[in-house]
Coordinates of C-alpha atoms and ligand atoms in Angstrom, one line a residue:
M1 CA -25.0 3.5 28.8
L2 CA -23.3 5.8 26.0
A3 CA -24.0 9.2 26.9
H4 CA -25.7 11.6 24.7
L5 CA -25.6 8.8 21.9
A6 CA -27.9 5.8 20.9
L7 CA -26.1 3.1 20.0
H8 CA -27.5 2.0 16.9
C9 CA -25.2 -1.0 15.6
T10 CA -27.2 -0.6 11.8
D11 CA -27.8 -3.4 10.2
V12 CA -25.1 -3.1 7.4
G13 CA -26.1 -6.6 6.0
A14 CA -25.6 -10.5 7.2
V15 CA -22.2 -11.2 8.5
A16 CA -21.2 -14.6 8.2
E17 CA -20.6 -16.9 10.8
P18 CA -17.4 -16.6 12.5
E19 CA -16.6 -20.3 11.3
D20 CA -17.6 -19.8 7.4
A21 CA -15.8 -16.6 7.0
P22 CA -12.6 -16.6 4.9
W23 CA -9.2 -17.1 6.4
W24 CA -8.3 -13.8 6.1
T25 CA -10.9 -11.9 8.0
R26 CA -8.5 -13.0 10.7
A27 CA -5.4 -12.5 9.3
V28 CA -3.0 -9.9 9.9
A29 CA -0.3 -9.3 6.7
Y30 CA 2.9 -8.1 7.0
Q31 CA 5.1 -6.2 4.4
V32 CA 8.5 -6.9 3.6
Y33 CA 10.5 -4.1 0.9
P34 CA 13.5 -6.4 0.8
R35 CA 15.9 -3.5 -0.5
S36 CA 15.6 -2.1 3.2
F37 CA 14.8 -5.3 5.0
Q38 CA 17.8 -7.0 5.9
D39 CA 21.2 -7.5 4.0
S40 CA 23.3 -10.8 4.3
D41 CA 26.0 -10.2 2.4
G42 CA 27.3 -6.8 3.4
D43 CA 26.4 -4.7 -0.1
G44 CA 24.4 -2.7 1.7
I45 CA 20.9 -4.0 -0.3
G46 CA 18.8 -6.1 1.6
D47 CA 18.1 -9.6 0.3
L48 CA 16.4 -12.7 0.5
G49 CA 19.1 -14.4 2.5
G50 CA 17.9 -11.3 5.1
V51 CA 14.5 -12.3 5.1
L52 CA 15.3 -15.6 5.7
R53 CA 17.7 -14.7 8.8
R54 CA 14.4 -12.5 10.3
L55 CA 11.9 -14.7 10.1
D56 CA 11.8 -15.1 13.8
H57 CA 10.5 -11.2 14.1
L58 CA 7.5 -12.4 12.1
T59 CA 6.6 -15.0 13.8
D60 CA 6.9 -13.4 17.2
L61 CA 5.0 -10.8 15.7
G62 CA 2.4 -13.3 14.6
V63 CA 1.4 -12.4 11.5
D64 CA -0.3 -14.8 9.2
V65 CA 1.0 -13.4 5.6
L66 CA 4.4 -11.9 4.5
W67 CA 3.8 -9.5 1.2
L68 CA 7.2 -9.3 -0.4
S69 CA 7.5 -6.3 -2.6
P70 CA 9.3 -7.6 -6.1
V71 CA 12.7 -9.5 -6.1
Y72 CA 12.5 -10.0 -9.5
P73 CA 15.4 -9.4 -12.2
S74 CA 14.9 -5.9 -12.7
P75 CA 17.3 -2.8 -13.9
Q76 CA 15.9 -1.2 -10.5
A77 CA 14.8 2.0 -12.1
D78 CA 11.7 1.8 -9.5
N79 CA 13.3 -0.2 -6.9
G80 CA 11.9 -3.7 -8.4
Y81 CA 8.6 -2.4 -9.7
D82 CA 10.4 -2.6 -13.5
I83 CA 10.9 -6.1 -14.0
S84 CA 12.6 -7.4 -16.8
D85 CA 12.2 -11.3 -15.7
Y86 CA 8.8 -12.3 -14.1
Q87 CA 10.3 -16.3 -13.8
G88 CA 13.2 -15.3 -12.0
I89 CA 14.8 -13.5 -8.5
D90 CA 17.1 -10.6 -9.1
P91 CA 21.0 -11.5 -7.9
L92 CA 20.9 -8.7 -6.0
F93 CA 18.5 -10.3 -3.6
G94 CA 19.2 -13.8 -4.0
T95 CA 18.3 -17.0 -5.8
L96 CA 14.8 -18.6 -7.0
D97 CA 16.6 -21.6 -5.0
Q98 CA 16.1 -19.0 -1.7
L99 CA 12.9 -18.0 -2.7
D100 CA 11.6 -21.8 -2.5
E101 CA 13.2 -21.7 0.8
L102 CA 11.3 -18.8 1.7
I103 CA 8.6 -20.6 0.7
A104 CA 9.1 -23.4 2.7
A105 CA 10.2 -22.0 5.7
L106 CA 7.0 -20.1 5.9
H107 CA 4.4 -22.5 5.3
G108 CA 6.5 -24.2 8.2
R109 CA 5.8 -21.5 10.6
G110 CA 2.0 -21.5 9.2
M111 CA 2.5 -18.3 7.4
K112 CA 1.6 -17.6 3.5
L113 CA 3.8 -15.7 0.6
L114 CA 2.5 -13.1 -1.6
M115 CA 4.4 -12.1 -3.8
D116 CA 3.8 -8.4 -5.8
L117 CA 2.5 -9.1 -9.5
V118 CA 3.7 -5.8 -11.5
V119 CA 1.8 -6.2 -14.6
N120 CA 0.7 -3.1 -15.9
H121 CA 4.3 -2.5 -17.1
T122 CA 7.0 -4.1 -17.2
S123 CA 11.0 -2.9 -17.5
D124 CA 12.3 -1.6 -20.7
E125 CA 14.5 -3.8 -20.7
H126 CA 12.5 -7.2 -20.9
P127 CA 12.7 -9.3 -23.8
W128 CA 9.3 -8.8 -24.6
F129 CA 9.6 -4.6 -24.7
V130 CA 12.9 -5.1 -26.6
E131 CA 11.3 -7.2 -29.2
S132 CA 8.3 -4.8 -29.3
R133 CA 10.7 -1.7 -29.7
S134 CA 12.7 -3.6 -31.9
S135 CA 10.3 -2.8 -35.7
P136 CA 7.1 -1.6 -36.2
T137 CA 6.5 -4.8 -38.1
S138 CA 7.2 -6.8 -34.8
A139 CA 5.2 -9.6 -33.3
K140 CA 5.2 -8.4 -30.2
R141 CA 4.5 -4.7 -31.0
D142 CA 1.1 -4.8 -30.0
W143 CA 2.1 -6.2 -26.9
Y144 CA 2.8 -2.7 -25.9
W145 CA 1.1 0.7 -26.7
W146 CA 2.4 2.6 -29.5
R147 CA 1.1 5.3 -31.2
P148 CA 1.9 7.7 -34.0
P149 CA 2.4 11.7 -33.3
R150 CA -0.4 13.6 -33.3
A151 CA -2.0 14.2 -36.9
G152 CA 0.4 16.9 -38.8
M153 CA 2.8 17.2 -36.3
A154 CA 6.9 15.6 -36.5
P155 CA 7.8 13.4 -34.1
G156 CA 9.7 14.6 -31.5
A157 CA 7.9 18.2 -31.4
P158 CA 6.6 19.4 -28.5
G159 CA 2.9 18.7 -27.9
A160 CA 3.4 16.0 -30.6
E161 CA 2.6 12.9 -27.8
P162 CA -0.4 11.4 -28.9
T163 CA -2.2 12.3 -25.8
N164 CA -1.3 15.1 -23.2
W165 CA -1.2 13.0 -20.1
Q166 CA 1.3 13.2 -17.5
S167 CA 3.1 10.1 -16.4
A168 CA 2.6 9.6 -12.4
F169 CA 6.5 10.2 -12.0
S170 CA 6.5 13.5 -14.2
G171 CA 6.8 14.7 -17.3
P172 CA 4.6 13.3 -20.6
A173 CA 3.4 9.2 -19.9
W174 CA 4.6 9.0 -24.0
T175 CA 8.2 8.6 -24.7
L176 CA 9.4 8.8 -28.9
D177 CA 11.0 5.6 -30.0
E178 CA 13.3 7.7 -32.2
A179 CA 14.2 4.7 -34.6
S180 CA 10.0 4.3 -35.5
G181 CA 8.9 7.8 -34.7
E182 CA 6.5 6.0 -32.8
Y183 CA 5.6 6.6 -29.4
Y184 CA 5.0 4.0 -26.3
L185 CA 2.8 4.7 -23.3
H186 CA 4.1 4.8 -19.5
L187 CA 1.8 5.5 -17.0
F188 CA 4.7 5.5 -14.9
D189 CA 8.3 5.9 -15.6
R190 CA 9.5 5.7 -19.0
K191 CA 11.4 2.7 -18.2
Q192 CA 8.3 1.1 -17.4
P193 CA 6.4 0.5 -20.7
D194 CA 2.6 -0.7 -20.3
L195 CA 1.4 -3.7 -21.4
N196 CA -1.9 -3.9 -23.7
W197 CA -4.0 -5.8 -22.0
E198 CA -6.2 -6.0 -25.0
N199 CA -4.0 -8.4 -26.8
P200 CA -5.0 -11.8 -25.7
A201 CA -1.7 -13.2 -26.0
V202 CA -0.4 -10.4 -22.9
R203 CA -3.0 -12.0 -20.8
Q204 CA -2.4 -15.7 -21.6
A205 CA 1.6 -15.1 -20.9
V206 CA 0.6 -13.4 -17.4
H207 CA -2.0 -16.0 -16.7
A208 CA 0.6 -18.8 -17.0
M209 CA 3.4 -16.9 -15.4
M210 CA 1.1 -16.5 -12.2
R211 CA 0.4 -20.5 -12.5
W212 CA 4.2 -20.8 -12.6
W213 CA 4.3 -18.9 -9.2
L214 CA 1.4 -20.9 -7.6
D215 CA 2.9 -24.1 -8.3
R216 CA 6.2 -23.4 -7.1
G217 CA 4.1 -22.8 -3.7
V218 CA 3.4 -18.9 -3.5
D219 CA -0.4 -18.3 -1.9
G220 CA -1.2 -15.5 -3.6
F221 CA -0.6 -12.3 -5.3
R222 CA -0.8 -8.0 -4.1
M223 CA -1.5 -6.9 -7.7
D224 CA 0.3 -3.4 -8.3
V225 CA -1.8 -0.6 -10.2
I226 CA -4.2 -3.3 -11.2
N227 CA -7.0 -1.3 -11.8
M228 CA -5.0 0.4 -14.6
I229 CA -4.8 -2.1 -16.8
S230 CA -7.8 -1.5 -19.1
K231 CA -7.4 1.9 -21.4
D232 CA -9.7 3.8 -23.7
L233 CA -7.0 5.2 -25.8
R234 CA -9.4 6.3 -28.4
G235 CA -7.9 9.9 -29.1
R236 CA -8.4 11.3 -25.4
D237 CA -6.4 14.6 -23.9
G238 CA -7.0 15.0 -20.1
A239 CA -8.5 18.0 -19.2
G240 CA -7.9 21.7 -20.8
H241 CA -5.9 20.6 -23.4
G242 CA -7.8 18.1 -25.8
H243 CA -11.7 17.9 -27.2
L244 CA -12.3 15.5 -24.1
H245 CA -12.3 17.0 -20.7
D246 CA -11.1 14.3 -18.3
G247 CA -10.2 16.0 -14.8
P248 CA -8.7 18.9 -13.5
P249 CA -5.5 20.4 -15.1
L250 CA -2.3 20.0 -13.7
P251 CA -0.8 22.8 -11.9
G252 CA 2.2 24.2 -13.3
S253 CA 2.3 22.0 -16.5
S254 CA 0.9 21.8 -19.8
L255 CA 0.0 18.1 -19.4
G256 CA -3.5 16.7 -18.4
D257 CA -4.8 14.3 -16.4
G258 CA -5.9 10.9 -18.3
S259 CA -6.8 9.5 -15.3
A260 CA -10.7 9.1 -16.5
S261 CA -9.2 7.2 -19.2
Y262 CA -7.6 4.3 -17.5
L263 CA -8.6 4.3 -13.7
C264 CA -11.2 1.1 -13.7
G265 CA -11.4 1.3 -17.7
P266 CA -14.3 -0.5 -19.7
R267 CA -12.7 -4.0 -19.7
V268 CA -10.9 -4.0 -16.1
H269 CA -13.3 -6.2 -14.1
E270 CA -13.7 -8.8 -17.3
F271 CA -10.0 -9.0 -17.7
L272 CA -9.3 -9.7 -13.5
A273 CA -12.4 -11.8 -13.6
E274 CA -11.1 -14.0 -16.5
M275 CA -7.6 -13.9 -14.4
H276 CA -9.3 -15.5 -11.9
R277 CA -11.0 -18.3 -14.0
E278 CA -7.5 -18.8 -15.8
V279 CA -5.4 -18.6 -12.5
F280 CA -7.3 -19.3 -9.3
A281 CA -10.1 -21.2 -10.2
G282 CA -9.8 -25.1 -8.9
R283 CA -6.9 -24.6 -6.7
N284 CA -7.4 -25.6 -3.5
G285 CA -5.9 -24.3 -0.3
P286 CA -6.1 -20.7 1.3
L287 CA -5.2 -18.2 -1.6
L288 CA -5.2 -14.4 -1.2
T289 CA -5.6 -12.2 -3.9
V290 CA -5.4 -7.9 -3.0
G291 CA -5.4 -5.3 -6.1
E292 CA -3.5 -2.5 -5.5
M293 CA -6.3 0.3 -6.6
P294 CA -5.7 4.3 -7.0
G295 CA -8.4 6.2 -7.2
V296 CA -10.7 3.5 -6.9
T297 CA -14.3 4.4 -5.6
I298 CA -16.3 2.4 -2.9
E299 CA -18.6 1.6 -5.8
E300 CA -15.7 -0.1 -7.8
A301 CA -14.4 -1.5 -5.1
R302 CA -17.8 -3.3 -4.0
L303 CA -17.4 -5.1 -7.5
F304 CA -14.1 -6.0 -7.4
T305 CA -14.3 -8.0 -4.0
D306 CA -17.5 -9.0 -4.1
P307 CA -17.3 -13.1 -3.5
A308 CA -19.9 -13.8 -6.1
R309 CA -18.2 -12.1 -8.7
A310 CA -14.5 -13.9 -8.5
E311 CA -12.5 -11.1 -9.2
V312 CA -9.7 -10.0 -6.3
D313 CA -10.2 -11.0 -2.2
M314 CA -9.9 -7.1 -1.4
V315 CA -8.4 -3.7 -2.6
F316 CA -5.7 -1.1 -1.4
Q317 CA -7.9 2.2 -1.6
F318 CA -6.3 5.5 -1.5
E319 CA -8.6 8.1 -0.4
H320 CA -7.3 8.2 3.2
V321 CA -3.2 8.7 2.0
G322 CA -5.0 11.6 -0.3
L323 CA -7.0 13.5 2.5
D324 CA -3.6 15.3 3.2
H325 CA -2.7 16.2 -0.4
G326 CA -4.2 19.4 -2.6
A327 CA -3.4 19.5 -5.7
S328 CA -1.0 16.8 -5.6
K329 CA 0.7 14.8 -3.3
W330 CA 3.3 17.3 -3.2
D331 CA 1.0 20.0 -2.0
V332 CA 0.9 19.0 1.5
R333 CA -2.2 20.2 3.8
P334 CA -3.0 19.3 7.2
L335 CA -5.6 16.4 8.0
R336 CA -8.4 17.0 9.4
M337 CA -9.7 14.4 11.9
R338 CA -13.1 14.1 10.6
D339 CA -12.2 13.7 7.1
L340 CA -10.3 10.9 8.0
K341 CA -13.2 9.5 10.1
A342 CA -15.8 10.3 7.4
S343 CA -13.7 8.2 4.7
F344 CA -13.0 5.1 6.8
G345 CA -16.6 5.4 8.0
R346 CA -17.9 5.4 4.1
W347 CA -15.5 2.4 3.2
Q348 CA -16.7 0.4 6.4
A349 CA -20.4 1.3 5.5
G350 CA -19.7 0.6 1.6
L351 CA -18.1 -2.6 2.4
A352 CA -20.1 -3.7 5.0
D353 CA -22.6 -6.6 3.1
V354 CA -20.6 -7.0 -0.1
G355 CA -16.8 -7.3 -0.3
W356 CA -13.8 -6.6 1.8
N357 CA -11.7 -4.1 3.1
S358 CA -8.0 -3.9 3.6
L359 CA -6.6 -1.4 6.3
Y360 CA -2.8 0.3 5.9
W361 CA -1.7 3.4 7.4
D362 CA 2.1 3.0 6.0
N363 CA 3.7 1.1 2.9
H364 CA 6.7 1.6 0.3
D365 CA 4.9 4.5 -1.4
Q366 CA 3.5 6.8 1.8
P367 CA 5.7 8.6 4.5
R368 CA 5.7 7.1 8.1
A369 CA 2.4 7.4 9.5
V370 CA 3.3 8.1 12.9
S371 CA 5.0 11.0 11.8
R372 CA 1.9 11.6 9.1
F373 CA -1.3 11.1 11.1
G374 CA 0.5 10.7 14.7
D375 CA 2.6 13.1 16.6
D376 CA 6.2 12.0 16.3
S377 CA 7.4 14.1 18.9
P378 CA 9.8 12.1 21.7
R379 CA 7.0 13.2 24.3
Y380 CA 4.5 11.3 22.1
R381 CA 5.6 9.1 19.6
R382 CA 5.1 5.7 21.0
D383 CA 1.9 6.7 22.0
S384 CA 0.9 8.1 18.8
A385 CA 2.3 5.0 17.2
T386 CA 0.2 2.6 19.3
C387 CA -2.9 4.8 19.2
L388 CA -2.9 5.3 15.5
A389 CA -2.0 1.0 15.1
T390 CA -5.6 0.0 17.9
L391 CA -7.7 2.9 15.5
L392 CA -6.9 0.7 12.7
H393 CA -6.7 -2.8 13.4
L394 CA -9.6 -2.4 15.5
H395 CA -11.6 -1.9 11.8
R396 CA -13.0 -4.4 9.9
G397 CA -10.8 -5.6 7.5
T398 CA -7.4 -7.2 6.7
P399 CA -4.5 -4.8 8.3
Y400 CA -0.8 -5.0 6.7
V401 CA 2.0 -4.0 8.7
Y402 CA 4.7 -2.2 6.4
Q403 CA 8.2 -3.5 8.0
G404 CA 9.3 -0.9 10.8
Q405 CA 5.7 0.3 11.5
E406 CA 5.5 -2.0 14.4
L407 CA 8.7 -0.1 16.0
G408 CA 7.2 3.4 15.0
M409 CA 9.9 4.2 12.6
A410 CA 9.1 7.7 11.7
N411 CA 10.1 9.7 8.6
Y412 CA 13.7 10.5 8.2
P413 CA 15.7 13.9 8.5
F414 CA 16.0 14.8 4.7
G415 CA 18.6 17.2 4.3
G416 CA 18.9 18.4 0.6
V417 CA 17.8 16.9 -2.8
D418 CA 20.8 14.4 -3.1
D419 CA 19.6 12.7 -0.1
F420 CA 16.6 11.4 -1.8
Q421 CA 17.3 8.5 -4.2
D422 CA 13.4 7.5 -5.1
L423 CA 13.1 8.1 -9.1
E424 CA 9.4 10.0 -8.3
S425 CA 11.1 12.2 -5.6
V426 CA 13.8 13.0 -8.0
N427 CA 11.8 13.7 -11.1
H428 CA 9.3 16.0 -9.3
F429 CA 12.5 17.6 -7.9
G430 CA 13.6 18.6 -11.7
T431 CA 10.5 19.5 -13.2
A432 CA 9.1 21.7 -10.6
M433 CA 13.0 23.3 -10.9
V434 CA 12.1 23.9 -14.9
D435 CA 8.5 25.1 -13.9
G436 CA 10.4 28.4 -11.6
Q437 CA 9.1 26.8 -8.4
D438 CA 11.0 27.6 -5.0
P439 CA 13.4 24.9 -4.6
D440 CA 12.6 25.3 -0.8
A441 CA 9.4 24.7 -1.0
V442 CA 9.8 21.7 -3.3
L443 CA 12.2 20.2 -0.7
A444 CA 10.1 20.7 2.2
A445 CA 7.1 19.1 0.6
L446 CA 9.8 16.0 -0.5
R447 CA 10.8 15.7 3.7
V448 CA 7.3 15.3 4.5
M449 CA 6.2 13.2 1.3
S450 CA 8.7 11.2 -0.3
R451 CA 8.4 7.7 -0.2
D452 CA 12.3 7.4 0.8
N453 CA 10.6 8.2 4.1
A454 CA 9.5 4.6 4.2
R455 CA 12.6 3.1 2.9
T456 CA 15.3 3.7 5.1
P457 CA 16.2 0.5 6.6
V458 CA 14.5 -1.4 9.2
Q459 CA 16.5 -0.7 12.9
W460 CA 16.8 -3.9 14.4
D461 CA 19.4 -2.7 17.1
A462 CA 21.5 0.1 18.2
S463 CA 24.8 -0.5 16.3
P464 CA 25.9 2.1 13.4
H465 CA 24.2 0.5 10.7
A466 CA 20.8 -0.8 12.9
G467 CA 21.9 -4.4 12.5
F468 CA 20.8 -4.0 8.8
T469 CA 23.9 -4.3 7.2
T470 CA 27.7 -4.8 7.4
G471 CA 28.5 -2.8 4.1
T472 CA 27.3 1.0 3.5
P473 CA 23.5 0.7 3.5
W474 CA 22.2 2.2 0.1
L475 CA 20.0 4.6 2.0
P476 CA 20.9 5.7 5.2
V477 CA 19.8 4.5 8.8
N478 CA 17.7 6.8 10.5
P479 CA 20.1 8.3 13.5
D480 CA 16.8 7.5 15.9
H481 CA 18.0 3.8 15.5
V482 CA 19.9 4.1 18.5
E483 CA 16.7 4.4 20.7
W484 CA 13.9 3.3 18.0
N485 CA 15.0 -0.3 17.1
A486 CA 13.6 -3.8 17.4
E487 CA 16.0 -5.1 19.8
A488 CA 15.6 -2.6 22.8
Q489 CA 11.2 -3.0 22.3
R490 CA 11.5 -7.2 22.4
S491 CA 12.1 -7.0 26.0
D492 CA 10.0 -4.1 26.6
P493 CA 6.3 -4.9 27.3
A494 CA 5.1 -0.9 26.5
S495 CA 6.6 -1.2 23.5
V496 CA 5.2 -0.4 20.0
L497 CA 6.1 -3.8 19.1
A498 CA 5.0 -5.3 22.3
H499 CA 1.6 -3.1 21.0
Y500 CA 1.1 -4.7 17.9
K501 CA 1.7 -8.3 19.2
R502 CA -1.3 -8.0 21.1
L503 CA -3.6 -6.0 18.4
I504 CA -2.7 -9.1 15.9
A505 CA -3.2 -11.4 18.4
L506 CA -6.7 -10.0 19.4
R507 CA -7.9 -10.3 15.8
H508 CA -6.8 -14.3 15.7
E509 CA -9.3 -14.4 19.2
D510 CA -11.7 -12.3 18.8
P511 CA -14.6 -12.9 16.3
V512 CA -15.9 -9.2 17.1
V513 CA -12.4 -7.7 15.9
A514 CA -12.6 -10.0 12.7
L515 CA -16.4 -9.8 11.5
G516 CA -18.4 -7.3 14.2
D517 CA -20.5 -4.9 12.5
F518 CA -18.8 -1.4 12.7
T519 CA -20.6 2.0 13.9
L520 CA -18.7 5.4 13.7
L521 CA -19.6 7.6 16.6
L522 CA -19.0 11.2 16.8
P523 CA -18.2 12.0 13.3
E524 CA -17.9 15.8 14.0
H525 CA -15.3 15.3 16.8
D526 CA -11.9 16.7 16.0
D527 CA -10.2 14.8 18.8
V528 CA -11.3 11.8 19.4
Y529 CA -11.9 8.8 17.2
A530 CA -14.6 6.2 18.2
F531 CA -16.4 3.6 16.9
T532 CA -18.0 0.1 18.1
R533 CA -17.7 -3.3 16.5
A534 CA -20.9 -5.8 17.2
L535 CA -21.4 -9.3 16.4
D536 CA -24.2 -11.2 17.8
D537 CA -24.4 -10.1 21.5
E538 CA -20.9 -9.0 21.6
V539 CA -20.1 -5.3 21.6
L540 CA -16.5 -3.7 21.6
L541 CA -16.3 0.5 21.8
V542 CA -13.0 1.7 20.5
V543 CA -12.1 5.1 21.8
C544 CA -9.0 6.7 20.7
N545 CA -7.7 10.2 21.6
V546 CA -5.9 11.7 18.4
S547 CA -4.9 14.7 20.2
R548 CA -2.5 16.0 23.1
T549 CA -6.3 17.4 24.7
P550 CA -7.5 15.0 27.7
Y551 CA -10.6 13.6 26.5
R552 CA -13.2 12.9 29.6
L553 CA -14.2 9.6 28.9
A554 CA -17.8 10.2 30.6
D555 CA -18.4 12.3 28.0
L556 CA -19.0 9.4 25.6
L557 CA -19.6 6.7 28.0
S558 CA -21.0 7.2 31.4
Q559 CA -20.4 3.7 33.1
A560 CA -16.7 3.9 31.6
M561 CA -15.0 3.2 34.5
D562 CA -17.1 -0.2 35.2
T563 CA -16.5 -1.4 31.3
P564 CA -14.1 -4.3 30.8
L565 CA -10.3 -3.1 29.4
V566 CA -9.9 -5.6 26.5
L567 CA -7.0 -3.6 25.5
G568 CA -5.1 0.0 26.0
N569 CA -2.1 1.9 24.9
L570 CA -1.4 3.3 28.1
P571 CA -1.3 1.6 31.9
D572 CA -3.5 2.6 34.5
A573 CA -6.6 3.8 32.8
G574 CA -8.9 6.3 34.3
P575 CA -11.6 8.8 33.7
T576 CA -9.8 10.6 31.2
L577 CA -8.0 9.8 28.1
R578 CA -4.8 11.0 28.0
P579 CA -3.1 12.3 24.6
W580 CA -3.2 9.8 22.4
E581 CA -4.4 7.2 24.6
A582 CA -6.5 4.1 23.0
R583 CA -8.6 2.0 24.3
V584 CA -10.9 -1.1 23.3
L585 CA -14.1 -1.7 26.2
R586 CA -16.1 -4.9 26.0
L587 CA -20.0 -2.9 26.1
R588 CA -21.4 -6.6 26.4
Ligands
LIG601 C1 2.9 0.9 -7.7 C2 3.9 0.7 -6.6 C3 4.6 1.9 -6.3 C4 5.5 1.8 -7.9 C5 4.4 2.2 -9.1 C6 4.7 1.6 -10.4 O1 2.3 2.1 -6.6 O2 3.4 0.4 -5.0 O3 6.0 1.8 -5.5 O4 5.9 3.0 -8.3 O5 3.5 1.3 -8.7 O6 5.3 0.3 -10.7

């Protein structure tokens, strides 16, 4: 039936019987970045009251899980990913009572709540760090990574940092504490010191905190950069500047890439297995854990998500969101579709018999997918948003929808550097200027890649602040909200929102979508992304035109017009796939 191509549904291992498969194989998760979701008190910052007010939107969409980005007390240096109290709610966001109310409301609607677990680091204002910093003899000194300057060098002298590692947010990964003359490690901002997981007391404190949240009724955790918790600090430098060469030197910087010493470090599996035993084992109920893992390989992901090893249920990998990066994320390259196919194809095959994929385009750290992978011109924005959604949701794995993605929200038209708020963007601009880079080129990259693109307020309606706040929004609302908003889409069966609802319902209803084997077709084709999903006698063909060039379906499938259409993103399906058209066909 498939022209030019034999349809091999490769034997990718045993497929679980639909009824035996874990509940999250049929689930779709929705990420709320609370600061930008819905404000309820007019201070311009989203909050828990706002989340509670918008639950109908989630019910209507049909999602199963809400992942809530951090709402804990925090100085907000990294918008809550710098936590100063793991067992409370920042007054900015509301109260613990409201969090309890949210748990009850979600459960009442048949949804689950994932909290964000940020335990690679705390805030420098967390009492643990305050105590640790207070003196080299403090009982909590060893809860963080303190090191003297390099041998023979004075504290604070250029290059005296214990290793030459660069932090993820620019500058050295070590900051000097003047009082003790020692440095502390922070793989992210200086306000995010890394916890020392080698210390069993740290691990026990984290486990106790996690149990406290589960006892309160939360259903699991999204674990922030969890593959960075085990570090090998035996005097290593990153590439180019030390005796051990861990990776390529960083462009325009005297700092090195130390990631070989802390990505999937020596004890990470042991730590996650221990966490599973101490926190999750023996608990009843449908729980979910997803580990955010920059740089994770397929081989490692198989280990992390092998149910027999009891570590985590799934991971967020980063390969596909790195395909348009050159030497760094700010060195933006065009995406080649065949690279994306090859990458997704490898992950589908690699986790086919053991483990599980999570599927995402957008989150609070990524620019908007419709602008990045799709075509956000007025003509093709709706079609490319729905095409990308179809492509992703028909893969095998658990899809994650980031707030606003279901509305086709696009990148913000940022102007100058003052328009950016995210510390990653602001730090990068500052360092690039010190390095003598061209400000216009740096700004151009920020406009495309800045995390602020994902963080503008959700566009609920066409009113001046898009229904997000009655005050002044902390980050401006995208002016396109007059056209692109939830209210306008709710009553439109052709909207991006309506299409997401159909995709989510399809995953719930059709075991092939949840569990079918994946086979990539047309691996070399730059304009068409096609694959099959097969389970027992059922086979779906997914074919997506990811370009503006029409594609004759007969080139792939001789009897396309006789094949039942399960779902498509454009009306009046004919023999040609129009620009950004996506179809799901039932082959048998
Ligand atoms: C993760 C979060 C990101 C945060 C970083 C440090 O990558 O998703 O938002 O800045 O970790 O916590």
